[in-house]
Short mmCIF file of C-alpha atoms in Angstrom, two decimals:
data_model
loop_
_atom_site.label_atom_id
_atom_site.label_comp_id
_atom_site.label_asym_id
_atom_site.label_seq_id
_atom_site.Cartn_x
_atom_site.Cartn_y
_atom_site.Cartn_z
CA UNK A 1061 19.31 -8.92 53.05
CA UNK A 1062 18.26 -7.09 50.43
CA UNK A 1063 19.07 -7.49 46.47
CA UNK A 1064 21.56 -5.10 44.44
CA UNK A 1065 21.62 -5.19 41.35
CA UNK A 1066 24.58 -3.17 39.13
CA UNK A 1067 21.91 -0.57 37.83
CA UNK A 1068 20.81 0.50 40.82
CA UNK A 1069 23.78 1.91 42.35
CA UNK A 1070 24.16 3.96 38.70
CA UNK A 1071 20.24 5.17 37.93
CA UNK A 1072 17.60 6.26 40.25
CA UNK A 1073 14.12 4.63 39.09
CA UNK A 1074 13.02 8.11 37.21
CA UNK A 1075 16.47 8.05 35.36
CA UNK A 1076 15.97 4.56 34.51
CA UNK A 1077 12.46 5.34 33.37
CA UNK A 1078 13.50 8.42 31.36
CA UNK A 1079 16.25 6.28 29.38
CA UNK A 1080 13.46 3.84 28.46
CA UNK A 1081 11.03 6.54 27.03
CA UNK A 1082 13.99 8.05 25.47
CA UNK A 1083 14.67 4.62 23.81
CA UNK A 1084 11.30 4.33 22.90
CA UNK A 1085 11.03 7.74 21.40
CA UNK A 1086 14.29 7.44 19.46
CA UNK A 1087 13.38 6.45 15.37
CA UNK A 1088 16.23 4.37 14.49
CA UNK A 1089 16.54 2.55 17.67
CA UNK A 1090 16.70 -0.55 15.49
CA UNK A 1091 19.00 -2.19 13.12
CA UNK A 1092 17.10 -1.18 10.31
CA UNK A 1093 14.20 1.46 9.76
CA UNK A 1094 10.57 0.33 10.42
CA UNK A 1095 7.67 1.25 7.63
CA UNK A 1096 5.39 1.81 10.62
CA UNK A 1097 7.36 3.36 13.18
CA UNK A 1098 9.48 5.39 11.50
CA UNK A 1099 8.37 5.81 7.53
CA UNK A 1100 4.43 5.89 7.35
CA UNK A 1101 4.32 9.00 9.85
CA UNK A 1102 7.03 10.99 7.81
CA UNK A 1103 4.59 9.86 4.27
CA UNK A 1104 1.10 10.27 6.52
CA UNK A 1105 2.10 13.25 7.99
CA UNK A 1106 3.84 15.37 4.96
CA UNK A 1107 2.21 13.66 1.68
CA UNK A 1108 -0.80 11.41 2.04
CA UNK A 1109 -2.74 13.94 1.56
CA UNK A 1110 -1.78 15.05 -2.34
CA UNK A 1111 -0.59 11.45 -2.49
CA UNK A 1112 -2.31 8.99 -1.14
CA UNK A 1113 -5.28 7.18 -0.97
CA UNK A 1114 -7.95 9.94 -2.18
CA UNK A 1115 -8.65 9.98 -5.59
CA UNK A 1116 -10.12 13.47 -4.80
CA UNK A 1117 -7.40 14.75 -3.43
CA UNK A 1118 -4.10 12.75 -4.98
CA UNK A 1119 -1.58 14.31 -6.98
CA UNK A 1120 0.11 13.94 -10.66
CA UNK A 1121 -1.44 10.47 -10.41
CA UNK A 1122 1.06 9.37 -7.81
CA UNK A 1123 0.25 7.46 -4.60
CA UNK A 1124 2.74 7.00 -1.68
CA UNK A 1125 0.72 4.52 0.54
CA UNK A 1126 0.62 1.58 -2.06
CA UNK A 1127 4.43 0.68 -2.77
CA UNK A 1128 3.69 -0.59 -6.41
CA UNK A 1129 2.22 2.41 -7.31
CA UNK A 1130 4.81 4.78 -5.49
CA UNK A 1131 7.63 2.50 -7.48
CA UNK A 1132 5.81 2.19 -11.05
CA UNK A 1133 5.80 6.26 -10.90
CA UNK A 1134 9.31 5.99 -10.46
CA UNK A 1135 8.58 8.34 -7.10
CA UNK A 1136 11.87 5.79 -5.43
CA UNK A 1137 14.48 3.61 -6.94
CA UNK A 1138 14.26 0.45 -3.91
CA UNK A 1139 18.43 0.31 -2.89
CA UNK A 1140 18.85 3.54 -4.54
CA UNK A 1141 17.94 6.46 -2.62
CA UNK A 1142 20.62 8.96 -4.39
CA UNK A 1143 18.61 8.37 -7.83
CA UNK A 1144 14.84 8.54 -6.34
CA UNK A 1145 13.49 10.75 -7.12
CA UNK A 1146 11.30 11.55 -4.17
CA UNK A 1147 14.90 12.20 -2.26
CA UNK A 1148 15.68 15.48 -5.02
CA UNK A 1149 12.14 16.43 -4.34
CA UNK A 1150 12.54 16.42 -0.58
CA UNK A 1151 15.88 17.90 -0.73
CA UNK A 1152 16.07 20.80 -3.44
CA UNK A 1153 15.75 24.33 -3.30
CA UNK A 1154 13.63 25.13 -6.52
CA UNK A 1155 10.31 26.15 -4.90
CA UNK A 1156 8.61 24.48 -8.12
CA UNK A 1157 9.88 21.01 -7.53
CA UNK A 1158 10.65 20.91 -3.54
CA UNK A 1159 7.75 18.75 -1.55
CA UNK A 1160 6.29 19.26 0.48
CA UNK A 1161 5.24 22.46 -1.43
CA UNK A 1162 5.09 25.67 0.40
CA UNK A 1163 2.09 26.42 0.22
CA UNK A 1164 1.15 22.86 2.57
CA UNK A 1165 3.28 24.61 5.09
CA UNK A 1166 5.03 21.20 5.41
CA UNK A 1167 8.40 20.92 5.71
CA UNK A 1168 10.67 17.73 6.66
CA UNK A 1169 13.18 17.89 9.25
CA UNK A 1170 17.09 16.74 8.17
CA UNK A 1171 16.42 13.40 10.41
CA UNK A 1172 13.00 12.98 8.29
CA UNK A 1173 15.08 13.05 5.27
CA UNK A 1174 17.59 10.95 6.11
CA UNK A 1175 15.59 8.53 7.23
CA UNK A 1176 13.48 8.13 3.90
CA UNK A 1177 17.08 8.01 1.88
CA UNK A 1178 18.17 5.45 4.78
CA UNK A 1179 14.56 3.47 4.22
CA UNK A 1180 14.70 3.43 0.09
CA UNK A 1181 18.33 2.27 0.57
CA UNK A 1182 17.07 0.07 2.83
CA UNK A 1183 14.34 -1.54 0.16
CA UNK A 1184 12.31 0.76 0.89
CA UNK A 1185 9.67 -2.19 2.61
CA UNK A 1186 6.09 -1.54 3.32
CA UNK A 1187 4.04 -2.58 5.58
CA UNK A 1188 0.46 -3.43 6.45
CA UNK A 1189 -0.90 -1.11 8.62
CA UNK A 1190 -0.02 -2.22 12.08
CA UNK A 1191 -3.56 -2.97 13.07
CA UNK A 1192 -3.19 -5.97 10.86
CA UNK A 1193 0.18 -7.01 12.11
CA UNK A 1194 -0.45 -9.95 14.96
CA UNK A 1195 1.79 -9.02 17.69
CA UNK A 1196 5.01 -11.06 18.14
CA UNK A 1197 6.97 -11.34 21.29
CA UNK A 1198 10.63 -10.19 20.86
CA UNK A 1199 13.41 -12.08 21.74
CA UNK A 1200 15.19 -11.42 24.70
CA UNK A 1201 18.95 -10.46 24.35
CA UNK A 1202 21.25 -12.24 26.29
CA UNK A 1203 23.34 -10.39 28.34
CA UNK A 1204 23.72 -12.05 31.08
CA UNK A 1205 21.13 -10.83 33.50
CA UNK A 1206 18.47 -12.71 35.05
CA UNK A 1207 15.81 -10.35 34.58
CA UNK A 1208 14.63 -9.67 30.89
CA UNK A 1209 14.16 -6.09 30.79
CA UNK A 1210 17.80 -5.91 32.31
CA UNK A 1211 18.95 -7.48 29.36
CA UNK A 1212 17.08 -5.16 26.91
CA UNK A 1213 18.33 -2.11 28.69
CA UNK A 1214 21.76 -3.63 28.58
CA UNK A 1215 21.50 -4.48 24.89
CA UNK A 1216 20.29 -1.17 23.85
#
């Protein structure tokens, strides 16, 4: 006798697998945003380099990788994305004022945006870099299955 299990008669193993990396791959999969996941790409990716940690390089004096320094140049309002001012830089149409300027042939997607107005509304958290971050085991949902990741799947 062999064992069913509900999922199986539904999703083939490469369905089931393609659901997981499209889980994994989704940015707001959780609750609330993630600094690493979902913010520090967007910032790395798009502004680091006029605002971050060169001195060379960086900006009207404003760095976006240390959050004291991004929030003492007023660059977001924490809880108060509509006000930040890094959201009307991001989102207007005066080619003097948008970021990332043209000429860094940057641009942010719609999703990127909303996701930084989601994050400062959020708190706009940092934090460390995840190399620094022990790793924590996550807490298995309880749906009812016997096998963990049946429960995460189920959960998600």
């Amino acid at each position: 006798m062999s064992f069913h299990h509900p999922l199986h008669s539904i999703c083939s193993p490469i369905a089931v697998s393609g659901l997981f990396l499209s889980i994994l791959a989704c940015p707001t999969f959780g609750k609330t945003l993630s600094f690493n996941r979902d913010i520090r790409p967007i910032l790395s990716e798009n502004c680091f380099a006029c605002h971050g940690p060169d001195e060379a390089t960086r900006e009207a004096k404003l760095r976006l990788d240390v959050r004291e320094a991004a929030i003492d140049k007023e660059a977001f309002i924490p809880r108060n994305a509509k006000d930040s001012e890094l959201i009307y830089l991001i989102n207007t149409d005066d080619e003097d004022d948008v970021m990332p300027p043209p000429e860094s042939h940057s641009k942010l997607s719609e999703k990127e945006k909303e996701m930084l107005a989601q994050w400062i509304n959020e708190g706009a958290a940092y934090e460390p870099h995840w190399a620094y971050i022990a790793p924590k085991r996550p807490t298995v949902p309880d749906q009812g299955e016997e096998h963990p990741i049946d429960n995460f799947i189920l959960d998600g």
